[in-house]
Coordinates of C-alpha atoms in Angstrom, one line a residue:
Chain Q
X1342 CA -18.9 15.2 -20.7
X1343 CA -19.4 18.3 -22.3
X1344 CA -23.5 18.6 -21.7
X1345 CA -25.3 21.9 -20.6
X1346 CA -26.7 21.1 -17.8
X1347 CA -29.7 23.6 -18.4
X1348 CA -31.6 22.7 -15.6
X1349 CA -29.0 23.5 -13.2
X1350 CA -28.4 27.0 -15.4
X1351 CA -32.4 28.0 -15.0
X1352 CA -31.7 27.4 -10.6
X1353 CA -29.1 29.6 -10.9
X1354 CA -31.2 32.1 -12.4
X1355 CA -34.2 31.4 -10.6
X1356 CA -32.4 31.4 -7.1
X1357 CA -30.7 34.7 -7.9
X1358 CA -33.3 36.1 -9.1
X1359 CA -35.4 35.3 -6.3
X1360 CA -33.1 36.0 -3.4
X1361 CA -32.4 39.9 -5.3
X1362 CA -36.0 40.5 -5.5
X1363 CA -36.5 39.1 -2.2
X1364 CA -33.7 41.0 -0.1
X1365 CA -34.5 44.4 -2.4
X1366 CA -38.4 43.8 -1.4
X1367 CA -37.0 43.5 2.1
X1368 CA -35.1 46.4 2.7
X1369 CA -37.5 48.8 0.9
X1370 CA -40.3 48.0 3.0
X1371 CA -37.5 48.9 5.7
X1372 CA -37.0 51.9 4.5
X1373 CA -41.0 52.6 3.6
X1374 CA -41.5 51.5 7.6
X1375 CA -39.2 54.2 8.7
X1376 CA -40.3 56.8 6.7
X1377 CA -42.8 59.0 8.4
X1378 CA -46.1 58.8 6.7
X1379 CA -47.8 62.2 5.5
X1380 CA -48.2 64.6 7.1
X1381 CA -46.3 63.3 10.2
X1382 CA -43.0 64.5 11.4
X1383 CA -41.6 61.1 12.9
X1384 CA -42.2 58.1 12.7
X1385 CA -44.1 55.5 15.2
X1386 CA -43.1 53.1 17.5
X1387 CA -45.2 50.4 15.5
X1388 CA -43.7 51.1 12.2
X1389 CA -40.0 51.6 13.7
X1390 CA -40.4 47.9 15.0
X1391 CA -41.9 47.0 11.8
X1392 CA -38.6 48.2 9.9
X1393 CA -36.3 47.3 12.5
X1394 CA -37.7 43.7 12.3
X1395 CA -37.3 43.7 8.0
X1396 CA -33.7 45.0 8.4
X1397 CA -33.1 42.1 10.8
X1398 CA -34.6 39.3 8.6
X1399 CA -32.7 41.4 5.6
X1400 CA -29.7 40.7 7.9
X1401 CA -30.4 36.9 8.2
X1402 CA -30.2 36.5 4.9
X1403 CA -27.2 37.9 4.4
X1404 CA -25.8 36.0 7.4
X1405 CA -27.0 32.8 5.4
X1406 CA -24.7 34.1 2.4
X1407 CA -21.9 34.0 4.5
X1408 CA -22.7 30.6 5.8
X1409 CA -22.9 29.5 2.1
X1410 CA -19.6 31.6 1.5
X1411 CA -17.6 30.2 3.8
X1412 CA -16.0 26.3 3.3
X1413 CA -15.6 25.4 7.3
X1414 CA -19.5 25.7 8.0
X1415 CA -20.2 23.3 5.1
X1416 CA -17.2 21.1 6.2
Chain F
X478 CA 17.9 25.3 -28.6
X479 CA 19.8 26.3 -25.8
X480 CA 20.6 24.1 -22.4
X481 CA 17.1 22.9 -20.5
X482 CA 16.7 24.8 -17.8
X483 CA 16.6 23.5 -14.2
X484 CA 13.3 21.9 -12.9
X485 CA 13.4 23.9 -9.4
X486 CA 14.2 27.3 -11.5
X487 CA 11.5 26.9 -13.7
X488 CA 9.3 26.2 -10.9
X489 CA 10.2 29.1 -9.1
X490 CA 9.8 31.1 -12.5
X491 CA 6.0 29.8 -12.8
X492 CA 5.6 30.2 -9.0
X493 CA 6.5 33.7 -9.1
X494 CA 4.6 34.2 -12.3
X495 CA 1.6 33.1 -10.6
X496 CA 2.1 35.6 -7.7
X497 CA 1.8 38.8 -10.1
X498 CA -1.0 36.9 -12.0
X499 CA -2.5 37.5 -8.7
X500 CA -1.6 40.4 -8.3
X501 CA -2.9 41.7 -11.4
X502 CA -6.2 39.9 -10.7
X503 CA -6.3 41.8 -7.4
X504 CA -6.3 45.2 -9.3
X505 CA -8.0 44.3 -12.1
X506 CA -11.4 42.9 -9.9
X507 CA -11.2 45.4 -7.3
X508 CA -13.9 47.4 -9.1
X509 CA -16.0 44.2 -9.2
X510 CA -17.0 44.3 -5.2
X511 CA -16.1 48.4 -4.7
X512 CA -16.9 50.6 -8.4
X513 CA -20.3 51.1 -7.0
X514 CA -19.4 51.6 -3.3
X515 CA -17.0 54.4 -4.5
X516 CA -19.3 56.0 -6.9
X517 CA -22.1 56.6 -4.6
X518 CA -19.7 57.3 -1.7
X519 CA -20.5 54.7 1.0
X520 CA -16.8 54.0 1.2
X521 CA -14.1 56.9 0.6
X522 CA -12.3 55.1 -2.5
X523 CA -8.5 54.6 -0.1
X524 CA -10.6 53.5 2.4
X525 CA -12.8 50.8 0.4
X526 CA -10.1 49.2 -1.4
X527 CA -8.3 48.4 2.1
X528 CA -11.2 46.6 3.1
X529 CA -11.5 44.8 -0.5
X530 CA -7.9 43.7 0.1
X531 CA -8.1 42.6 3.7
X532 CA -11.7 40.4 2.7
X533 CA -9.8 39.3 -0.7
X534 CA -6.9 38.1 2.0
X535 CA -9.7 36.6 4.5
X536 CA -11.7 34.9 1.7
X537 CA -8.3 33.5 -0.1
X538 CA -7.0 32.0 3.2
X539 CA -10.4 30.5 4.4
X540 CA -11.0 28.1 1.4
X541 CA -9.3 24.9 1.5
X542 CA -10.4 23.4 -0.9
X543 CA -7.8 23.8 -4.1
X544 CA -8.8 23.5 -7.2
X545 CA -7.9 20.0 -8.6
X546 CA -7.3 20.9 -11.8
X547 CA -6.8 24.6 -13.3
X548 CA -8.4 23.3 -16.5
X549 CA -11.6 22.5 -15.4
X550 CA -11.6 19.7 -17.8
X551 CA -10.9 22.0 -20.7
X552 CA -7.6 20.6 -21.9
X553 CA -5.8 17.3 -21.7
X554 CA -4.4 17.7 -17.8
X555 CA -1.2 15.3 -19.4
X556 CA -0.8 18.4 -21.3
X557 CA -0.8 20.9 -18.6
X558 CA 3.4 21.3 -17.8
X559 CA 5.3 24.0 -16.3
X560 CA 5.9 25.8 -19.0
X561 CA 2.5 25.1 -20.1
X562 CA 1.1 26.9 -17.2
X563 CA 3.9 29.6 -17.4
X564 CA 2.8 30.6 -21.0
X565 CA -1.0 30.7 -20.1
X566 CA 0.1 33.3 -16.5
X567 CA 1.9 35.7 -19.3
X568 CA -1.0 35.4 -21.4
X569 CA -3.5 36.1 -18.9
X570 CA -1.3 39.2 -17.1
X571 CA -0.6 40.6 -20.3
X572 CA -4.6 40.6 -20.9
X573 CA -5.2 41.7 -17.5
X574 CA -3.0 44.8 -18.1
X575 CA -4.1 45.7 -21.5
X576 CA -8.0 45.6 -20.3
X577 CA -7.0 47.7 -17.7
X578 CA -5.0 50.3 -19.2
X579 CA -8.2 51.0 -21.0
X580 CA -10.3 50.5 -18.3
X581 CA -12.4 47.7 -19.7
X582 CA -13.6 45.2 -17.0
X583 CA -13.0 41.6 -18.4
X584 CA -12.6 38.7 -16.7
X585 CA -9.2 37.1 -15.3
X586 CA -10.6 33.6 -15.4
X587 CA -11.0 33.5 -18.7
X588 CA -7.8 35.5 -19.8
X589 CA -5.6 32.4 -17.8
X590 CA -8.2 29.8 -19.3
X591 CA -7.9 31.1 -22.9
X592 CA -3.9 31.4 -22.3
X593 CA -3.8 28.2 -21.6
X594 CA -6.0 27.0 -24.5
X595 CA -3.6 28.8 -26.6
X596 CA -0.6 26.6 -24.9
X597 CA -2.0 23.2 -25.4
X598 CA -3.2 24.0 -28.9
X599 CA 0.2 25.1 -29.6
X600 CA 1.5 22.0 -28.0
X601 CA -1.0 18.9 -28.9
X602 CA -3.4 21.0 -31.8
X603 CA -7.1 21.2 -31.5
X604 CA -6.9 17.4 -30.6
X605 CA -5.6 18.6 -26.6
X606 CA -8.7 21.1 -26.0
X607 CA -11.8 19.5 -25.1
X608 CA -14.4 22.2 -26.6
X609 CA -17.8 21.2 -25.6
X610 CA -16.4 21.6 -22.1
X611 CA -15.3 24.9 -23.5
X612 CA -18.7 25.6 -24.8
X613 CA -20.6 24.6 -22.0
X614 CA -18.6 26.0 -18.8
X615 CA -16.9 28.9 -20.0
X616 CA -18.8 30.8 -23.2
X617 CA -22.1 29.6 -22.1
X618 CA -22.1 30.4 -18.5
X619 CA -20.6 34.1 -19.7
X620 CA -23.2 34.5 -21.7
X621 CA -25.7 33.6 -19.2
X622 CA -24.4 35.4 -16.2
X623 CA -24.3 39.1 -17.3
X624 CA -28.0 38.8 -18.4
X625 CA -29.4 37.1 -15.2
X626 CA -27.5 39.2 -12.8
X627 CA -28.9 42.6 -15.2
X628 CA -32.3 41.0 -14.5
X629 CA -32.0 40.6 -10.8
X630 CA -30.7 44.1 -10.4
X631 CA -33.3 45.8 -12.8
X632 CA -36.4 44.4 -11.0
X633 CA -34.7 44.9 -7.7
X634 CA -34.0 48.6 -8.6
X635 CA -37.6 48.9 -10.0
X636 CA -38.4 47.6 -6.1
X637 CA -35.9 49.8 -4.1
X638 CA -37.4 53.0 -6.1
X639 CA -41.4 52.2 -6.4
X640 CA -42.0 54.6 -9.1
X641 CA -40.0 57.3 -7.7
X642 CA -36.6 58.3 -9.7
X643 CA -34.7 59.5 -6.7
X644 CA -34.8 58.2 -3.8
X645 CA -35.1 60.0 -0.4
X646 CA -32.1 61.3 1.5
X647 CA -32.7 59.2 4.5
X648 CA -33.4 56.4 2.6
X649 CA -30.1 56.7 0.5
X650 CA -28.2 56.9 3.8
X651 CA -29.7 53.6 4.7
X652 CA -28.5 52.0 1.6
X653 CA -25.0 53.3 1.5
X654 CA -24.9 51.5 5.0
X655 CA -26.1 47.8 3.2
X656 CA -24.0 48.7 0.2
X657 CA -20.9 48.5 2.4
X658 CA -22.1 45.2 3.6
X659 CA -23.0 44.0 0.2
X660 CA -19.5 44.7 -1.2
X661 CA -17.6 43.8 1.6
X662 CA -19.6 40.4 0.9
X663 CA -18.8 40.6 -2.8
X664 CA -14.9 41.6 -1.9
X665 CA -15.0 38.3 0.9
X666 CA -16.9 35.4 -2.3
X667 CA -14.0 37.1 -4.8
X668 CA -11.2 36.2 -2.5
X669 CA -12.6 32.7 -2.0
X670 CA -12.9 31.8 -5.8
X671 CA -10.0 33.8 -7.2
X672 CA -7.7 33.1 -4.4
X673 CA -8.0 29.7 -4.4
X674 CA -7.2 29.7 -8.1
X675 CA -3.9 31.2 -7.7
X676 CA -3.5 28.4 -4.9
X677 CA -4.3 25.7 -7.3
X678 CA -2.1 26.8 -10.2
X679 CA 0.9 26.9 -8.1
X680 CA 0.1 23.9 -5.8
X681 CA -0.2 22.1 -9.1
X682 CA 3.1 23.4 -10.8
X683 CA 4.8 22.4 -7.3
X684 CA 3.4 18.7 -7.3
X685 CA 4.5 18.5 -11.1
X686 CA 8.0 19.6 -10.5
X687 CA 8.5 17.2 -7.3
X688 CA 7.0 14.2 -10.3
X689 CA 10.1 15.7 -12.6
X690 CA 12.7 15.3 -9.4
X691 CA 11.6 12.4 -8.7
X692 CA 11.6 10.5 -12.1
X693 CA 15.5 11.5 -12.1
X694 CA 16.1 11.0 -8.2
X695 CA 13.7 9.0 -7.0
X696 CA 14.9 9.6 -3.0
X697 CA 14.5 13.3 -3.8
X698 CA 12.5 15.8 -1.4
X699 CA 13.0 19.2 -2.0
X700 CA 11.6 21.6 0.6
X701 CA 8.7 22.9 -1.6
X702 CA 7.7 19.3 -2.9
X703 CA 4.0 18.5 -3.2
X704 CA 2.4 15.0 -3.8
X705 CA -0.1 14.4 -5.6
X706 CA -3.4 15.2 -4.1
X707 CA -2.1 17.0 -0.6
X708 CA -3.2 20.4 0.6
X709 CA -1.2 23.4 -0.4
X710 CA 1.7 24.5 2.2
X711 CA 0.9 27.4 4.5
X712 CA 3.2 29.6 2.5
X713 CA 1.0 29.1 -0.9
X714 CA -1.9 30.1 1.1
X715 CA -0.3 33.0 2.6
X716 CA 1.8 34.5 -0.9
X717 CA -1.5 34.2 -2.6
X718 CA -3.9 35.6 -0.8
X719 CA -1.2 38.6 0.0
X720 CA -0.5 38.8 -3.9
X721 CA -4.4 39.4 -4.7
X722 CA -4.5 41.3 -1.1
X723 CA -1.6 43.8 -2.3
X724 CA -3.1 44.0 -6.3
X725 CA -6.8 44.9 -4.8
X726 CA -5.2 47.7 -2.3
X727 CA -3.4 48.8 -5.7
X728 CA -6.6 49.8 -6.8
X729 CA -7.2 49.3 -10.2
X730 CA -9.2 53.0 -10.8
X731 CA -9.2 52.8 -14.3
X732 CA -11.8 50.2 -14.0
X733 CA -13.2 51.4 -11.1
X734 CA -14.2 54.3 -13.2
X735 CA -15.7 52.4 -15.4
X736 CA -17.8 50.2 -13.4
X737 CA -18.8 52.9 -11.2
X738 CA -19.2 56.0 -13.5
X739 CA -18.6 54.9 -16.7
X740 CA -21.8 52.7 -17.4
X741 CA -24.3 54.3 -15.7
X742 CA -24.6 57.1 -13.1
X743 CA -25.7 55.3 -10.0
X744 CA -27.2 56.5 -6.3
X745 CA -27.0 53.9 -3.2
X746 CA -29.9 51.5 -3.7
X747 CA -29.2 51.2 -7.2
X748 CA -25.1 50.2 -5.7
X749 CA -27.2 47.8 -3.7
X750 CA -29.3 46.3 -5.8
X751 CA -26.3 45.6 -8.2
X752 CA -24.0 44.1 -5.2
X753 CA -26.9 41.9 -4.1
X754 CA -28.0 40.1 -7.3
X755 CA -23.9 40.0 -8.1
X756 CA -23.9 37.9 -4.6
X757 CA -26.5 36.2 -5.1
X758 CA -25.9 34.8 -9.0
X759 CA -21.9 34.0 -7.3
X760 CA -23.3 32.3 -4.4
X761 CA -26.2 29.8 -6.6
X762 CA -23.7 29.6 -9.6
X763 CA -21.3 28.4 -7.0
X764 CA -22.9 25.7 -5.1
X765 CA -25.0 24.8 -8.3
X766 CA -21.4 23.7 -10.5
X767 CA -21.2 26.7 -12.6
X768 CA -18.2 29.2 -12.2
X769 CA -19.2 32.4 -13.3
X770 CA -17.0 35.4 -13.4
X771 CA -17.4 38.1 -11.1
X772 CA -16.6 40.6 -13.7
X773 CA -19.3 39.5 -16.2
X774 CA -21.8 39.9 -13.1
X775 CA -21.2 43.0 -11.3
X776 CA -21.0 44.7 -14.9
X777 CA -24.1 43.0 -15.8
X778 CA -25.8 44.2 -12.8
X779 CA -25.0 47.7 -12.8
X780 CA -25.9 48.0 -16.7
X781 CA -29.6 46.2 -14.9
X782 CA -29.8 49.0 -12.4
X783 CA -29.1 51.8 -14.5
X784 CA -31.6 50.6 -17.1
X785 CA -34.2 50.4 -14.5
X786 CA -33.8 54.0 -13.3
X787 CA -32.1 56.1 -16.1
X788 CA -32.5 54.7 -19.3
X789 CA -32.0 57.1 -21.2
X790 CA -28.5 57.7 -19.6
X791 CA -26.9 54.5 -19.3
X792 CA -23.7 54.9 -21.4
X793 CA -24.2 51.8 -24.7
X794 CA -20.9 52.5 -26.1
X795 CA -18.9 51.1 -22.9
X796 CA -21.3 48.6 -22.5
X797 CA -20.5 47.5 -25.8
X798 CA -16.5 48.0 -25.7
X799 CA -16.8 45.8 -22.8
X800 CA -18.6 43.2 -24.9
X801 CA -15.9 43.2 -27.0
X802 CA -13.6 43.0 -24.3
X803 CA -15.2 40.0 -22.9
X804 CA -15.4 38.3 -26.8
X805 CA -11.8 39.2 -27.3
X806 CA -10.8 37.4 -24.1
X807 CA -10.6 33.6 -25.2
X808 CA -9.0 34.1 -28.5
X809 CA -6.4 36.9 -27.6
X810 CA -5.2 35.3 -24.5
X811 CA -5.2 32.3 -26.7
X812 CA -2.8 34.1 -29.1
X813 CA -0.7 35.3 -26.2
X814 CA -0.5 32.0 -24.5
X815 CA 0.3 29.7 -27.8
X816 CA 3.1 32.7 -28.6
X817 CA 4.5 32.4 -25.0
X818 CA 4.7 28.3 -24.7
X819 CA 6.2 28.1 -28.6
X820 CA 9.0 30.6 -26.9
X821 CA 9.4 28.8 -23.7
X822 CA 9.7 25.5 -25.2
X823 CA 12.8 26.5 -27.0
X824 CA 14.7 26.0 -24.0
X825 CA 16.4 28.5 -21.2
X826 CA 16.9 31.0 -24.0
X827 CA 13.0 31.3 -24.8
X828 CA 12.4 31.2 -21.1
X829 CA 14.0 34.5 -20.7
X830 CA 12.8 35.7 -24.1
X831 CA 9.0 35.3 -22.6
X832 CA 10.3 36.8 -19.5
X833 CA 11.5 39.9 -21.1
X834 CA 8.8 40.4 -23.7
X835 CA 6.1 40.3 -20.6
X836 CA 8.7 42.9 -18.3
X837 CA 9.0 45.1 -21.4
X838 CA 5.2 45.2 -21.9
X839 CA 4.0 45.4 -18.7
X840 CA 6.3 48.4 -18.4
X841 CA 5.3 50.3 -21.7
X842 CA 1.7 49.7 -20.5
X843 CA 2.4 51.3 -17.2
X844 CA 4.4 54.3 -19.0
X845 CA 1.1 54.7 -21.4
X846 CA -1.2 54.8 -18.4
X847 CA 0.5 57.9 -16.9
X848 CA -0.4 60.3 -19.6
X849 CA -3.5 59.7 -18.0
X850 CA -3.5 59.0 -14.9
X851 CA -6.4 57.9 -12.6
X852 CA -5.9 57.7 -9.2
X853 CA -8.0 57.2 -5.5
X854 CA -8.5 61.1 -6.0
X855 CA -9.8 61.2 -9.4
X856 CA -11.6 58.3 -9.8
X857 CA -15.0 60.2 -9.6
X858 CA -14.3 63.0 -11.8
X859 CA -14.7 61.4 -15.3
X860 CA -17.0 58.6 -16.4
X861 CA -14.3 58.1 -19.5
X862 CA -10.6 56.5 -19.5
X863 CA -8.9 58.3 -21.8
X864 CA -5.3 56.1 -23.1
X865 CA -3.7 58.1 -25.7
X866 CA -5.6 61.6 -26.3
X867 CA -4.7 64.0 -23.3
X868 CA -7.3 64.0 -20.5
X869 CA -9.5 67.5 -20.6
X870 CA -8.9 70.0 -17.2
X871 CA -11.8 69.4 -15.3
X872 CA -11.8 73.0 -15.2
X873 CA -12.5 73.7 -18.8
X874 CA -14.7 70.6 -19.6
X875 CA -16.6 68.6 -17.9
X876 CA -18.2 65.9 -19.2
X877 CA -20.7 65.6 -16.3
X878 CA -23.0 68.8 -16.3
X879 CA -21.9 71.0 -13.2
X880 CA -24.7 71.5 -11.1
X881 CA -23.1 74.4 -9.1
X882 CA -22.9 76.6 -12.0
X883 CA -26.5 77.2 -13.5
X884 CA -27.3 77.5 -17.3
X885 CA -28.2 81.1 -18.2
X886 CA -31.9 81.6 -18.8
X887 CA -32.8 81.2 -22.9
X888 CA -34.3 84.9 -23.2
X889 CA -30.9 86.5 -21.8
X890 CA -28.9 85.2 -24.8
X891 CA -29.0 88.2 -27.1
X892 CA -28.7 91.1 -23.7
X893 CA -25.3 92.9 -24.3
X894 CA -24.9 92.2 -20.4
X895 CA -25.4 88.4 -21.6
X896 CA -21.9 87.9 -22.9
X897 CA -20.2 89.5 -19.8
X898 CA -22.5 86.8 -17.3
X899 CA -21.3 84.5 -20.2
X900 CA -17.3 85.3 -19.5
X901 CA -17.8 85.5 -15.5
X902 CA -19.3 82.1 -15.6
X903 CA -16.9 80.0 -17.5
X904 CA -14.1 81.9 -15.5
X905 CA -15.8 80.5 -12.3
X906 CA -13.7 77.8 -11.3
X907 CA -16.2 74.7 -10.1
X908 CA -15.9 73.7 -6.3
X909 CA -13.8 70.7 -5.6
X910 CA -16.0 67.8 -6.0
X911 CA -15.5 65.8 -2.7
X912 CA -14.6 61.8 -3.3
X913 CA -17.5 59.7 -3.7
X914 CA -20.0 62.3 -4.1
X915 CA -23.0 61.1 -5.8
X916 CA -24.6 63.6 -8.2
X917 CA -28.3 64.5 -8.3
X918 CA -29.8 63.3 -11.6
X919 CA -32.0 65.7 -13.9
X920 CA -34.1 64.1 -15.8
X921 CA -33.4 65.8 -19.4
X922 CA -37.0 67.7 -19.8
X923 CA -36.2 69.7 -17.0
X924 CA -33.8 72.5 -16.0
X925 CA -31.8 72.7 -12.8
X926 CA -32.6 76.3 -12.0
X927 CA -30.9 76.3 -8.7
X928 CA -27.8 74.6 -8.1
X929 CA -28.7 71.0 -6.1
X930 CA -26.9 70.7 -2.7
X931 CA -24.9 67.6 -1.8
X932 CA -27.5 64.8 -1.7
X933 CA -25.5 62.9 1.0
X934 CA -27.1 61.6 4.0

């Protein structure tokens, strides 16, 4: 009854570990894509998709935390 | 002895109870989803902990699924009466409010769980507490939870910087933008846990009460009665999530400053990175059977962060006064709870007794906090909360070097002129620090020789 249930303690860990490294990783290369590189005074249409597309994949994610968050889509 | 009381008074005693145990939950773990948020200034503080409140009221009304038991397992649920669960809500407020008036983050769910440990030993002994559960969901899982979320933030800050130890203007205006979402997130998974909790406990005294009615009057069915098993009324739903609603809009600055100043000094993706790995350890622990407290996350991130950028600055004496905070939980809740149940089970007299000793604290801890008081507009302007000494002017001292007002160069210290440059510059009142601002760092082997503009996008 009163077991650690250690494997379930290292997921926990390992999942939130992963998904912060993972979304952090995400919006930095954001942020590196809409940075204009050296030298330059904007940035370019490829790399403003580029970062556009990381913030939107940044945004799924958290979309999925919400859809973990909330009881009625799990119902 | 005195007279037993009535079943439907002490219900409505306990119910109420529970509604400022909310309430004081709401306060105390508004920090949790908006310290950062506030510190950096991605929400003005007023305007964050409205939103806090109104996801706290979202999240508490959209889970439905009330806890079964407010133990967890951790005591004998025979045990777990009316006045049983009336002792452990003083025991936990009482915490709350004393953490609070000194600032010190801690969390609620333990103060109500060790309350209530503190009740059933005082009722059954050790022999009514089951302590491996104990052991292995509340002391193990606080143990664990700080650390991991520190870990997540620290390599996450590590990412969001890349080598750099301040990051770029544009960049920081993009992460006060995903900091808002983050702790609106955080503010939303808080409601959902601790509102449901409030829901439980109450739902739970109600269905125990209509069992007490019923074993006298068996035909009996008050208004408020709750079998066994059913889902709590819409009025439960609604008085909780507006108690924890109301206590987050309170605010709970004192630790707010804390969280957001008092640990470490913290720019936007640092906020960030804290907020996410908070979400993220709440959202695994959560659908992986652990309950970990909010508190004992979000503290543990941001002490992750501001290890990962500033070292040298992160602030090891509040870290460790909340340490002790967090240690002290169990066993003085404990205290407080076994104090309050041998006083409420003396009968309608000790009722009152417990009521009055918890009105005349609460009240003497409110009258303490005003000597220093911290409010939506001074939230920012100390990283300390000071109880009994006098607070400095932030005119005189500050304990956060000004950057507006530059230090005098080392060779001008013995000019006569020197002393006069000296006397001008401490007269020189310090602009008005706007809410929220978030100061430029200076690494200590360097020397601000201009003052810094605002380093808000």
């Amino acid at each position: 009854m009163g077991s650690v249930n250690w494997m379930a303690l290292l997921q926990v860990a390992l999942v939130t570990i992963g998904a912060t490294v993972a979304i952090a990783t995400l919006m930095s290369a954001a942020n590196w894509a809409f940075t204009p590189v050296a030298g330059a005074d904007t940035v370019t249409g490829g790399r403003r998709i580029l970062g556009f597309v990381l913030l939107c994949v940044t945004g799924l994610l958290i979309i999925f935390g919400l859809y973990l968050m909330i009881p009625y889509f799990r119902s | 002895m005195g007279a037993p009381m009535s079943i439907e008074l002490i219900v409505l005693i306990v119910v109420i109870t529970a509604l400022v145990f909310d309430f004081t939950n709401g306060f105390h773990d508004a920090a949790n989803a908006m310290a950062t948020s506030v510190a950096t200034g991605a929400f003005k503080p007023k305007v964050a902990v409205l939103l806090a409140a109104v996801m706290n009221l979202v999240g508490a009304c959209l889970s439905t699924e009330v806890a079964k038991t407010i133990s967890s397992g951790m005591v004998d649920d025979a045990l777990v009466t009316p006045q049983t669960v009336f002792a452990a809500l003083v025991g936990a407020i009482l915490w709350n409010l004393l953490t609070w008036l000194f600032g010190l983050p801690s969390s609620s769910s333990h103060a109500i769980f060790g309350a209530l440990i503190g009740a059933v030993l005082f009722q059954a002994g050790m022999a009514g507490v089951h302590w491996s559960i104990v052991v292995s969901k509340i002391l193990l899982p606080a143990l664990v939870a700080p650390v991991v979320a520190g870990i997540a933030s620290f390599l996450a800050t590590k990412i969001s910087y890349h080598g750099e130890h301040n990051a770029p203007k544009d960049a920081k205006k993009r992460y006060r933008t995903a900091q808002k979402v983050s702790s609106l997130m955080v503010a939303l998974a808080h409601g959902t846990s601790d509102g449901q909790k409030t829901m439980g406990i109450i739902t739970l005294v109600l269905v125990a009460g209509t069992m007490e009615i019923q074993q006298i009057f068996p035909d009996a069915n008050p208004w408020w009665g709750q079998a066994p098993g059913s889902s709590p009324h819409w009025w439960v739903i609604l008085l909780a999530g507006l108690a924890i609603a109301l206590g987050t809009y309170s605010g709970g600055w004192r630790i707010m400053r804390t969280m957001g100043k008092g640990m470490a000094e913290i720019e936007p993706p640092q906020g960030f990175a804290a907020e996410t790995s908070a979400m993220a350890a709440i959202l695994a622990s959560s659908h992986l059977g652990f309950g970990l407290s909010t508190t004992h996350v979000v503290s543990g991130a941001i002490m992750g962060t501001g290890l990962a950028r500033t070292p040298e600055e992160v602030r090891w004496k509040t870290g460790g006064r909340m340490l002790s905070a967090w240690l002290l939980t169990l066993p003085a809740a404990a205290i407080v709870g076994a104090g309050a149940a041998w006083l409420a089970h003396l009968g309608t007299g000790g009722f009152i007794g417990v009521i009055v000793v918890l009105v005349v604290l609460s009240v003497s801890i409110k009258i303490i906090s005003s000597r220093n008081h911290i409010s939506h507009e001074n939230v920012n302007d100390s990283r300390d909360v000071k109880v009994l000494a006098k607070a400095a002017l932030s005119s005189q001292t500050s304990p956060i070097p000004n950057p507006f007002i530059p230090p005098l160069p080392e060779k001008l210290g013995d000019h006569p002129m020197a002393n006069t440059t000296m006397r001008l510059t401490q007269l020189k009142k310090p602009k008005p620090k706007n809410k929220g601002t978030s100061y430029p760092t200076t690494p200590r082997n360097e020397t601000p020789s201009t003052p810094k503009a605002d380093s808000r996008g």
